[in-house]
């Protein structure tokens, strides 16, 4: 457990927190003293995650929240404020990523719309509901989980477009919210080892060679970056997109392997 206490007595809401990056963020902020509401469409899994953290003496509750539904989002925000007395930090981790069909022209409207609605509009819904409370706290912070898919072509048309939209929303909302004392930032992960890769370990091993730092990410890597941006250590940072990608978008390892073979 970290010795930091940057979120002591902070009310925190994390979406998509039943597993993966969201669960790691919930753990990290709770370990640093936060009172965390783990929200997810999968309530049983969210409750399991919350129970595991409570067993470690952390202040964590679970609540069902579908970011595609305005009423569900507003209920989750109200529950966090009512339970913790305030809402100081919102972390938007919920997303939808549907595999591409072979031909772009065969992409169905409904899957395209679903990925954008959850991944981009869901963040809009959460920020809209939370912003008055974040402003009232006097130390409000929003951190959303983006993706390197917003920067380069890694497939997944709708998901990538939504993550690119998050970059714009982060900037415009940061400009709007600054006068109200709320900071808004974005973390853009590269490949992270989560349950989405279950059964695809061979692919993960192959991807390691594309990363200058020699490995794919772990959920804790992303949680650490979120904790920094949500904390007062980042008090003069807003509207920023922080890439946490092992150097993937900074250096092309495959190119260097061709033009400058190892050992030459």
PDB file of C-alpha atoms in Angstrom:
ATOM      1  CA  UNK A   1       0.000   0.000   0.000  1.00  0.00           C
ATOM      2  CA  UNK A   2       1.295   3.457  -0.887  1.00  0.00           C
ATOM      3  CA  UNK A   3       2.271   5.794   1.951  1.00  0.00           C
ATOM      4  CA  UNK A   4       0.885   8.821   0.102  1.00  0.00           C
ATOM      5  CA  UNK A   5      -2.278  10.457   1.463  1.00  0.00           C
ATOM      6  CA  UNK A   6      -3.049  12.925  -1.326  1.00  0.00           C
ATOM      7  CA  UNK A   7      -6.763  12.057  -1.328  1.00  0.00           C
ATOM      8  CA  UNK A   8      -7.406  11.996   2.394  1.00  0.00           C
ATOM      9  CA  UNK A   9     -11.129  12.636   2.907  1.00  0.00           C
ATOM     10  CA  UNK A  10     -11.730  13.213  -0.812  1.00  0.00           C
ATOM     11  CA  UNK A  11     -14.941  11.909  -2.312  1.00  0.00           C
ATOM     12  CA  UNK A  12     -14.107  10.013  -5.497  1.00  0.00           C
ATOM     13  CA  UNK A  13     -16.274   8.473  -8.230  1.00  0.00           C
ATOM     14  CA  UNK A  14     -14.740   6.091 -10.774  1.00  0.00           C
ATOM     15  CA  UNK A  15     -16.742   4.770 -13.716  1.00  0.00           C
ATOM     16  CA  UNK A  16     -16.018   1.411 -15.345  1.00  0.00           C
ATOM     17  CA  UNK A  17     -14.310   0.419 -12.109  1.00  0.00           C
ATOM     18  CA  UNK A  18     -15.364  -3.201 -11.700  1.00  0.00           C
ATOM     19  CA  UNK A  19     -12.155  -4.457 -13.297  1.00  0.00           C
ATOM     20  CA  UNK A  20      -9.070  -3.456 -15.252  1.00  0.00           C
ATOM     21  CA  UNK A  21      -7.851   0.131 -15.289  1.00  0.00           C
ATOM     22  CA  UNK A  22     -10.889   1.460 -13.442  1.00  0.00           C
ATOM     23  CA  UNK A  23     -10.435  -1.022 -10.600  1.00  0.00           C
ATOM     24  CA  UNK A  24      -6.728  -0.167 -10.355  1.00  0.00           C
ATOM     25  CA  UNK A  25      -7.583   3.544 -10.183  1.00  0.00           C
ATOM     26  CA  UNK A  26     -10.136   2.904  -7.448  1.00  0.00           C
ATOM     27  CA  UNK A  27      -7.544   0.949  -5.490  1.00  0.00           C
ATOM     28  CA  UNK A  28      -4.833   3.592  -5.876  1.00  0.00           C
ATOM     29  CA  UNK A  29      -7.009   6.536  -4.854  1.00  0.00           C
ATOM     30  CA  UNK A  30      -8.467   4.600  -1.923  1.00  0.00           C
ATOM     31  CA  UNK A  31      -4.970   3.618  -0.781  1.00  0.00           C
ATOM     32  CA  UNK A  32      -4.122   7.308  -0.767  1.00  0.00           C
ATOM     33  CA  UNK A  33      -7.017   8.077   1.571  1.00  0.00           C
ATOM     34  CA  UNK A  34      -9.883   8.637  -0.845  1.00  0.00           C
ATOM     35  CA  UNK A  35     -13.451   7.586  -0.202  1.00  0.00           C
ATOM     36  CA  UNK A  36     -14.194   5.842  -3.463  1.00  0.00           C
ATOM     37  CA  UNK A  37     -17.415   4.894  -5.210  1.00  0.00           C
ATOM     38  CA  UNK A  38     -16.760   2.009  -7.600  1.00  0.00           C
ATOM     39  CA  UNK A  39     -19.356   2.280 -10.352  1.00  0.00           C
ATOM     40  CA  UNK A  40     -20.040  -0.061 -13.251  1.00  0.00           C
ATOM     41  CA  UNK A  41     -22.861  -1.581 -15.283  1.00  0.00           C
ATOM     42  CA  UNK A  42     -21.810  -4.926 -13.806  1.00  0.00           C
ATOM     43  CA  UNK A  43     -22.903  -4.389 -10.212  1.00  0.00           C
ATOM     44  CA  UNK A  44     -21.966  -7.860  -8.879  1.00  0.00           C
ATOM     45  CA  UNK A  45     -18.414  -7.438 -10.170  1.00  0.00           C
ATOM     46  CA  UNK A  46     -18.253  -3.883  -8.825  1.00  0.00           C
ATOM     47  CA  UNK A  47     -19.383  -5.128  -5.423  1.00  0.00           C
ATOM     48  CA  UNK A  48     -16.725  -7.834  -5.518  1.00  0.00           C
ATOM     49  CA  UNK A  49     -14.031  -5.253  -6.278  1.00  0.00           C
ATOM     50  CA  UNK A  50     -15.284  -2.930  -3.549  1.00  0.00           C
ATOM     51  CA  UNK A  51     -15.495  -5.745  -1.003  1.00  0.00           C
ATOM     52  CA  UNK A  52     -11.913  -6.775  -1.706  1.00  0.00           C
ATOM     53  CA  UNK A  53     -10.709  -3.235  -1.073  1.00  0.00           C
ATOM     54  CA  UNK A  54     -12.784  -2.873   2.096  1.00  0.00           C
ATOM     55  CA  UNK A  55     -11.114  -6.020   3.422  1.00  0.00           C
ATOM     56  CA  UNK A  56      -7.884  -4.032   3.278  1.00  0.00           C
ATOM     57  CA  UNK A  57      -9.388  -1.319   5.452  1.00  0.00           C
ATOM     58  CA  UNK A  58     -10.146   1.049   2.585  1.00  0.00           C
ATOM     59  CA  UNK A  59     -13.264   3.193   2.261  1.00  0.00           C
ATOM     60  CA  UNK A  60     -14.929   1.913  -0.874  1.00  0.00           C
ATOM     61  CA  UNK A  61     -18.530   1.377  -1.950  1.00  0.00           C
ATOM     62  CA  UNK A  62     -20.092  -0.020  -5.104  1.00  0.00           C
ATOM     63  CA  UNK A  63     -22.944   1.435  -7.126  1.00  0.00           C
ATOM     64  CA  UNK A  64     -24.521   0.440 -10.424  1.00  0.00           C
ATOM     65  CA  UNK A  65     -24.019   3.018 -13.152  1.00  0.00           C
ATOM     66  CA  UNK A  66     -24.551   2.871 -16.897  1.00  0.00           C
ATOM     67  CA  UNK A  67     -22.858   5.927 -18.403  1.00  0.00           C
ATOM     68  CA  UNK A  68     -25.127   5.599 -21.453  1.00  0.00           C
ATOM     69  CA  UNK A  69     -28.097   6.549 -19.274  1.00  0.00           C
ATOM     70  CA  UNK A  70     -28.431  10.090 -17.896  1.00  0.00           C
ATOM     71  CA  UNK A  71     -30.583   9.045 -14.944  1.00  0.00           C
ATOM     72  CA  UNK A  72     -28.140   6.327 -13.942  1.00  0.00           C
ATOM     73  CA  UNK A  73     -25.229   8.779 -14.048  1.00  0.00           C
ATOM     74  CA  UNK A  74     -27.051  11.387 -12.008  1.00  0.00           C
ATOM     75  CA  UNK A  75     -28.038   8.766  -9.434  1.00  0.00           C
ATOM     76  CA  UNK A  76     -24.398   7.673  -9.067  1.00  0.00           C
ATOM     77  CA  UNK A  77     -23.190  11.249  -8.586  1.00  0.00           C
ATOM     78  CA  UNK A  78     -25.935  11.925  -6.045  1.00  0.00           C
ATOM     79  CA  UNK A  79     -25.026   8.739  -4.183  1.00  0.00           C
ATOM     80  CA  UNK A  80     -21.357   9.710  -4.007  1.00  0.00           C
ATOM     81  CA  UNK A  81     -22.177  13.186  -2.697  1.00  0.00           C
ATOM     82  CA  UNK A  82     -24.723  11.862  -0.228  1.00  0.00           C
ATOM     83  CA  UNK A  83     -22.443   9.105   1.051  1.00  0.00           C
ATOM     84  CA  UNK A  84     -19.136  10.959   1.196  1.00  0.00           C
ATOM     85  CA  UNK A  85     -20.402  14.499   1.833  1.00  0.00           C
ATOM     86  CA  UNK A  86     -18.737  15.872  -1.294  1.00  0.00           C
ATOM     87  CA  UNK A  87     -17.403  14.916  -4.690  1.00  0.00           C
ATOM     88  CA  UNK A  88     -13.815  16.005  -5.268  1.00  0.00           C
ATOM     89  CA  UNK A  89     -12.582  13.683  -8.027  1.00  0.00           C
ATOM     90  CA  UNK A  90     -14.270  12.139 -11.058  1.00  0.00           C
ATOM     91  CA  UNK A  91     -12.417   9.496 -13.060  1.00  0.00           C
ATOM     92  CA  UNK A  92     -14.018   8.494 -16.360  1.00  0.00           C
ATOM     93  CA  UNK A  93     -12.853   4.977 -17.201  1.00  0.00           C
ATOM     94  CA  UNK A  94     -15.965   3.374 -18.735  1.00  0.00           C
ATOM     95  CA  UNK A  95     -15.660   2.639 -22.453  1.00  0.00           C
ATOM     96  CA  UNK A  96     -17.006   0.439 -25.229  1.00  0.00           C
ATOM     97  CA  UNK A  97     -14.793  -1.038 -27.946  1.00  0.00           C
ATOM     98  CA  UNK A  98     -16.418  -3.220 -30.590  1.00  0.00           C
ATOM     99  CA  UNK A  99     -14.080  -5.132 -32.928  1.00  0.00           C
ATOM    100  CA  UNK A 100     -14.046  -3.776 -36.467  1.00  0.00           C
ATOM    101  CA  UNK A 101     -15.747  -5.697 -39.252  1.00  0.00           C
ATOM    102  CA  UNK A 102     -13.432  -6.629 -42.157  1.00  0.00           C
ATOM    103  CA  UNK A 103     -14.770  -3.923 -44.485  1.00  0.00           C
ATOM    104  CA  UNK A 104     -15.454  -0.401 -43.234  1.00  0.00           C
ATOM    105  CA  UNK A 105     -18.547  -0.061 -45.417  1.00  0.00           C
ATOM    106  CA  UNK A 106     -20.122  -2.980 -43.545  1.00  0.00           C
ATOM    107  CA  UNK A 107     -19.821  -1.262 -40.146  1.00  0.00           C
ATOM    108  CA  UNK A 108     -23.313  -1.299 -38.547  1.00  0.00           C
ATOM    109  CA  UNK A 109     -24.780   1.963 -37.293  1.00  0.00           C
ATOM    110  CA  UNK A 110     -25.687   0.493 -33.924  1.00  0.00           C
ATOM    111  CA  UNK A 111     -22.196  -0.662 -32.947  1.00  0.00           C
ATOM    112  CA  UNK A 112     -20.685   2.639 -34.132  1.00  0.00           C
ATOM    113  CA  UNK A 113     -23.250   4.588 -32.125  1.00  0.00           C
ATOM    114  CA  UNK A 114     -22.784   2.408 -29.038  1.00  0.00           C
ATOM    115  CA  UNK A 115     -19.009   2.897 -28.907  1.00  0.00           C
ATOM    116  CA  UNK A 116     -19.332   6.682 -29.262  1.00  0.00           C
ATOM    117  CA  UNK A 117     -22.219   6.893 -26.810  1.00  0.00           C
ATOM    118  CA  UNK A 118     -20.419   5.056 -24.012  1.00  0.00           C
ATOM    119  CA  UNK A 119     -16.851   6.163 -24.649  1.00  0.00           C
ATOM    120  CA  UNK A 120     -17.379   9.857 -25.465  1.00  0.00           C
ATOM    121  CA  UNK A 121     -20.924  10.909 -24.645  1.00  0.00           C
ATOM    122  CA  UNK A 122     -20.763   8.917 -21.413  1.00  0.00           C
ATOM    123  CA  UNK A 123     -17.906  11.137 -20.254  1.00  0.00           C
ATOM    124  CA  UNK A 124     -19.986  14.181 -21.178  1.00  0.00           C
ATOM    125  CA  UNK A 125     -22.884  12.881 -19.084  1.00  0.00           C
ATOM    126  CA  UNK A 126     -20.658  12.205 -16.088  1.00  0.00           C
ATOM    127  CA  UNK A 127     -18.901  15.569 -16.245  1.00  0.00           C
ATOM    128  CA  UNK A 128     -22.205  17.410 -16.656  1.00  0.00           C
ATOM    129  CA  UNK A 129     -23.659  15.745 -13.556  1.00  0.00           C
ATOM    130  CA  UNK A 130     -20.499  16.059 -11.466  1.00  0.00           C
ATOM    131  CA  UNK A 131     -19.279  19.547 -12.346  1.00  0.00           C
ATOM    132  CA  UNK A 132     -21.401  21.562  -9.890  1.00  0.00           C
ATOM    133  CA  UNK A 133     -20.239  19.325  -7.038  1.00  0.00           C
ATOM    134  CA  UNK A 134     -16.604  19.376  -8.146  1.00  0.00           C
ATOM    135  CA  UNK A 135     -16.761  23.181  -8.249  1.00  0.00           C
ATOM    136  CA  UNK A 136     -18.340  23.306  -4.797  1.00  0.00           C
ATOM    137  CA  UNK A 137     -15.557  21.154  -3.317  1.00  0.00           C
ATOM    138  CA  UNK A 138     -12.898  23.759  -4.001  1.00  0.00           C
ATOM    139  CA  UNK A 139     -10.447  21.108  -5.184  1.00  0.00           C
ATOM    140  CA  UNK A 140     -12.325  19.405  -7.983  1.00  0.00           C
ATOM    141  CA  UNK A 141     -10.536  17.346 -10.608  1.00  0.00           C
ATOM    142  CA  UNK A 142     -11.629  15.279 -13.595  1.00  0.00           C
ATOM    143  CA  UNK A 143      -9.364  12.685 -15.176  1.00  0.00           C
ATOM    144  CA  UNK A 144     -10.579  10.712 -18.169  1.00  0.00           C
ATOM    145  CA  UNK A 145      -8.997   7.624 -19.684  1.00  0.00           C
ATOM    146  CA  UNK A 146      -8.209   8.169 -23.339  1.00  0.00           C
ATOM    147  CA  UNK A 147      -6.034   6.020 -25.597  1.00  0.00           C
ATOM    148  CA  UNK A 148      -3.108   6.165 -27.990  1.00  0.00           C
ATOM    149  CA  UNK A 149      -5.756   5.164 -30.530  1.00  0.00           C
ATOM    150  CA  UNK A 150      -6.550   8.878 -30.625  1.00  0.00           C
ATOM    151  CA  UNK A 151      -3.063   9.528 -32.019  1.00  0.00           C
ATOM    152  CA  UNK A 152      -2.248   6.685 -34.418  1.00  0.00           C
ATOM    153  CA  UNK A 153      -4.011   3.915 -36.301  1.00  0.00           C
ATOM    154  CA  UNK A 154      -4.374   0.889 -34.059  1.00  0.00           C
ATOM    155  CA  UNK A 155      -7.754  -0.139 -35.475  1.00  0.00           C
ATOM    156  CA  UNK A 156     -11.218   0.128 -33.912  1.00  0.00           C
ATOM    157  CA  UNK A 157     -12.713   3.010 -35.892  1.00  0.00           C
ATOM    158  CA  UNK A 158     -15.524   4.077 -33.555  1.00  0.00           C
ATOM    159  CA  UNK A 159     -13.547   3.593 -30.335  1.00  0.00           C
ATOM    160  CA  UNK A 160     -10.602   5.522 -31.760  1.00  0.00           C
ATOM    161  CA  UNK A 161     -12.823   8.373 -32.949  1.00  0.00           C
ATOM    162  CA  UNK A 162     -14.419   8.550 -29.515  1.00  0.00           C
ATOM    163  CA  UNK A 163     -11.055   8.646 -27.762  1.00  0.00           C
ATOM    164  CA  UNK A 164      -9.915  11.418 -30.114  1.00  0.00           C
ATOM    165  CA  UNK A 165     -13.081  13.299 -29.191  1.00  0.00           C
ATOM    166  CA  UNK A 166     -12.130  12.989 -25.535  1.00  0.00           C
ATOM    167  CA  UNK A 167      -9.011  15.022 -26.263  1.00  0.00           C
ATOM    168  CA  UNK A 168     -11.120  17.893 -27.578  1.00  0.00           C
ATOM    169  CA  UNK A 169     -13.649  17.618 -24.741  1.00  0.00           C
ATOM    170  CA  UNK A 170     -10.813  17.670 -22.209  1.00  0.00           C
ATOM    171  CA  UNK A 171      -9.485  20.941 -23.635  1.00  0.00           C
ATOM    172  CA  UNK A 172     -12.819  22.713 -23.977  1.00  0.00           C
ATOM    173  CA  UNK A 173     -14.084  21.603 -20.571  1.00  0.00           C
ATOM    174  CA  UNK A 174     -10.775  22.564 -18.956  1.00  0.00           C
ATOM    175  CA  UNK A 175     -11.186  26.071 -20.337  1.00  0.00           C
ATOM    176  CA  UNK A 176     -14.759  26.290 -19.095  1.00  0.00           C
ATOM    177  CA  UNK A 177     -14.161  24.781 -15.661  1.00  0.00           C
ATOM    178  CA  UNK A 178     -10.940  26.586 -14.753  1.00  0.00           C
ATOM    179  CA  UNK A 179     -12.737  29.671 -13.474  1.00  0.00           C
ATOM    180  CA  UNK A 180     -14.761  27.365 -11.208  1.00  0.00           C
ATOM    181  CA  UNK A 181     -11.614  25.836  -9.720  1.00  0.00           C
ATOM    182  CA  UNK A 182     -11.945  22.477 -11.471  1.00  0.00           C
ATOM    183  CA  UNK A 183      -9.089  20.904 -13.424  1.00  0.00           C
ATOM    184  CA  UNK A 184      -9.741  18.525 -16.343  1.00  0.00           C
ATOM    185  CA  UNK A 185      -7.078  16.210 -17.746  1.00  0.00           C
ATOM    186  CA  UNK A 186      -6.679  13.063 -19.823  1.00  0.00           C
ATOM    187  CA  UNK A 187      -4.458   9.975 -19.615  1.00  0.00           C
ATOM    188  CA  UNK A 188      -3.749   8.164 -22.889  1.00  0.00           C
ATOM    189  CA  UNK A 189      -2.603   4.562 -22.274  1.00  0.00           C
ATOM    190  CA  UNK A 190      -0.957   2.244 -24.732  1.00  0.00           C
ATOM    191  CA  UNK A 191      -1.569  -1.502 -24.521  1.00  0.00           C
ATOM    192  CA  UNK A 192      -2.488  -2.467 -20.955  1.00  0.00           C
ATOM    193  CA  UNK A 193      -2.736  -6.021 -19.640  1.00  0.00           C
ATOM    194  CA  UNK A 194      -6.403  -6.361 -18.641  1.00  0.00           C
ATOM    195  CA  UNK A 195      -9.049  -9.068 -18.905  1.00  0.00           C
ATOM    196  CA  UNK A 196      -9.761  -7.842 -22.444  1.00  0.00           C
ATOM    197  CA  UNK A 197      -6.590  -9.700 -23.426  1.00  0.00           C
ATOM    198  CA  UNK A 198      -7.522 -12.988 -21.729  1.00  0.00           C
ATOM    199  CA  UNK A 199      -6.706 -15.849 -24.079  1.00  0.00           C
ATOM    200  CA  UNK A 200      -4.529 -13.580 -26.219  1.00  0.00           C
ATOM    201  CA  UNK A 201      -1.319 -13.784 -24.211  1.00  0.00           C
ATOM    202  CA  UNK A 202       0.663 -14.644 -27.346  1.00  0.00           C
ATOM    203  CA  UNK A 203      -0.400 -11.333 -28.865  1.00  0.00           C
ATOM    204  CA  UNK A 204       0.654  -9.461 -25.750  1.00  0.00           C
ATOM    205  CA  UNK A 205       4.055 -11.130 -25.835  1.00  0.00           C
ATOM    206  CA  UNK A 206       4.463 -10.139 -29.481  1.00  0.00           C
ATOM    207  CA  UNK A 207       3.491  -6.545 -28.718  1.00  0.00           C
ATOM    208  CA  UNK A 208       6.240  -6.197 -26.126  1.00  0.00           C
ATOM    209  CA  UNK A 209       8.806  -5.791 -28.888  1.00  0.00           C
ATOM    210  CA  UNK A 210       6.998  -2.716 -30.227  1.00  0.00           C
ATOM    211  CA  UNK A 211       7.397  -0.839 -26.952  1.00  0.00           C
ATOM    212  CA  UNK A 212      10.710   0.982 -26.379  1.00  0.00           C
ATOM    213  CA  UNK A 213      10.471   0.200 -22.651  1.00  0.00           C
ATOM    214  CA  UNK A 214      10.178  -3.499 -23.463  1.00  0.00           C
ATOM    215  CA  UNK A 215       6.791  -4.343 -21.983  1.00  0.00           C
ATOM    216  CA  UNK A 216       3.100  -3.621 -22.206  1.00  0.00           C
ATOM    217  CA  UNK A 217       1.454  -1.602 -19.480  1.00  0.00           C
ATOM    218  CA  UNK A 218      -0.170  -2.772 -16.286  1.00  0.00           C
ATOM    219  CA  UNK A 219      -3.335  -1.194 -14.816  1.00  0.00           C
ATOM    220  CA  UNK A 220      -1.241   0.145 -11.931  1.00  0.00           C
ATOM    221  CA  UNK A 221       0.849   2.164 -14.411  1.00  0.00           C
ATOM    222  CA  UNK A 222      -2.241   4.027 -15.519  1.00  0.00           C
ATOM    223  CA  UNK A 223      -3.585   4.385 -11.988  1.00  0.00           C
ATOM    224  CA  UNK A 224      -0.372   6.102 -10.909  1.00  0.00           C
ATOM    225  CA  UNK A 225      -0.715   8.672 -13.689  1.00  0.00           C
ATOM    226  CA  UNK A 226      -4.372   9.272 -12.832  1.00  0.00           C
ATOM    227  CA  UNK A 227      -3.505   9.759  -9.173  1.00  0.00           C
ATOM    228  CA  UNK A 228      -0.905  12.380 -10.078  1.00  0.00           C
ATOM    229  CA  UNK A 229      -3.237  14.369 -12.339  1.00  0.00           C
ATOM    230  CA  UNK A 230      -6.109  14.197  -9.841  1.00  0.00           C
ATOM    231  CA  UNK A 231      -3.919  15.340  -6.939  1.00  0.00           C
ATOM    232  CA  UNK A 232      -2.698  18.763  -5.855  1.00  0.00           C
ATOM    233  CA  UNK A 233       0.723  17.745  -7.162  1.00  0.00           C
ATOM    234  CA  UNK A 234      -0.800  18.687 -10.524  1.00  0.00           C
ATOM    235  CA  UNK A 235      -2.405  21.881  -9.234  1.00  0.00           C
ATOM    236  CA  UNK A 236      -1.193  23.931 -12.220  1.00  0.00           C
ATOM    237  CA  UNK A 237      -2.042  21.349 -14.872  1.00  0.00           C
ATOM    238  CA  UNK A 238      -5.313  21.380 -16.789  1.00  0.00           C
ATOM    239  CA  UNK A 239      -6.367  20.574 -20.336  1.00  0.00           C
ATOM    240  CA  UNK A 240      -3.434  18.181 -20.715  1.00  0.00           C
ATOM    241  CA  UNK A 241      -3.287  14.760 -22.374  1.00  0.00           C
ATOM    242  CA  UNK A 242      -0.601  12.628 -20.715  1.00  0.00           C
ATOM    243  CA  UNK A 243       0.546   9.675 -22.810  1.00  0.00           C
ATOM    244  CA  UNK A 244       1.395   6.655 -20.662  1.00  0.00           C
ATOM    245  CA  UNK A 245       2.469   4.298 -23.403  1.00  0.00           C
ATOM    246  CA  UNK A 246       5.960   2.950 -22.773  1.00  0.00           C
ATOM    247  CA  UNK A 247       7.311   5.171 -25.527  1.00  0.00           C
ATOM    248  CA  UNK A 248       5.130   3.625 -28.245  1.00  0.00           C
ATOM    249  CA  UNK A 249       4.156   6.939 -29.867  1.00  0.00           C
ATOM    250  CA  UNK A 250       7.588   8.517 -29.331  1.00  0.00           C
ATOM    251  CA  UNK A 251       9.778   5.970 -31.098  1.00  0.00           C
ATOM    252  CA  UNK A 252       9.056   3.344 -33.775  1.00  0.00           C
ATOM    253  CA  UNK A 253      10.868   0.245 -32.545  1.00  0.00           C
ATOM    254  CA  UNK A 254       9.955  -1.770 -35.647  1.00  0.00           C
ATOM    255  CA  UNK A 255      11.496   0.844 -37.918  1.00  0.00           C
ATOM    256  CA  UNK A 256      14.710   0.965 -35.901  1.00  0.00           C
ATOM    257  CA  UNK A 257      14.940  -2.830 -35.939  1.00  0.00           C
ATOM    258  CA  UNK A 258      15.128  -2.660 -39.724  1.00  0.00           C
ATOM    259  CA  UNK A 259      17.405   0.308 -40.274  1.00  0.00           C
ATOM    260  CA  UNK A 260      19.550  -0.174 -37.219  1.00  0.00           C
ATOM    261  CA  UNK A 261      19.583  -3.863 -36.244  1.00  0.00           C
ATOM    262  CA  UNK A 262      20.361  -4.653 -32.572  1.00  0.00           C
ATOM    263  CA  UNK A 263      24.065  -4.871 -31.902  1.00  0.00           C
ATOM    264  CA  UNK A 264      25.069  -2.814 -34.942  1.00  0.00           C
TER     265      UNK A 264
END
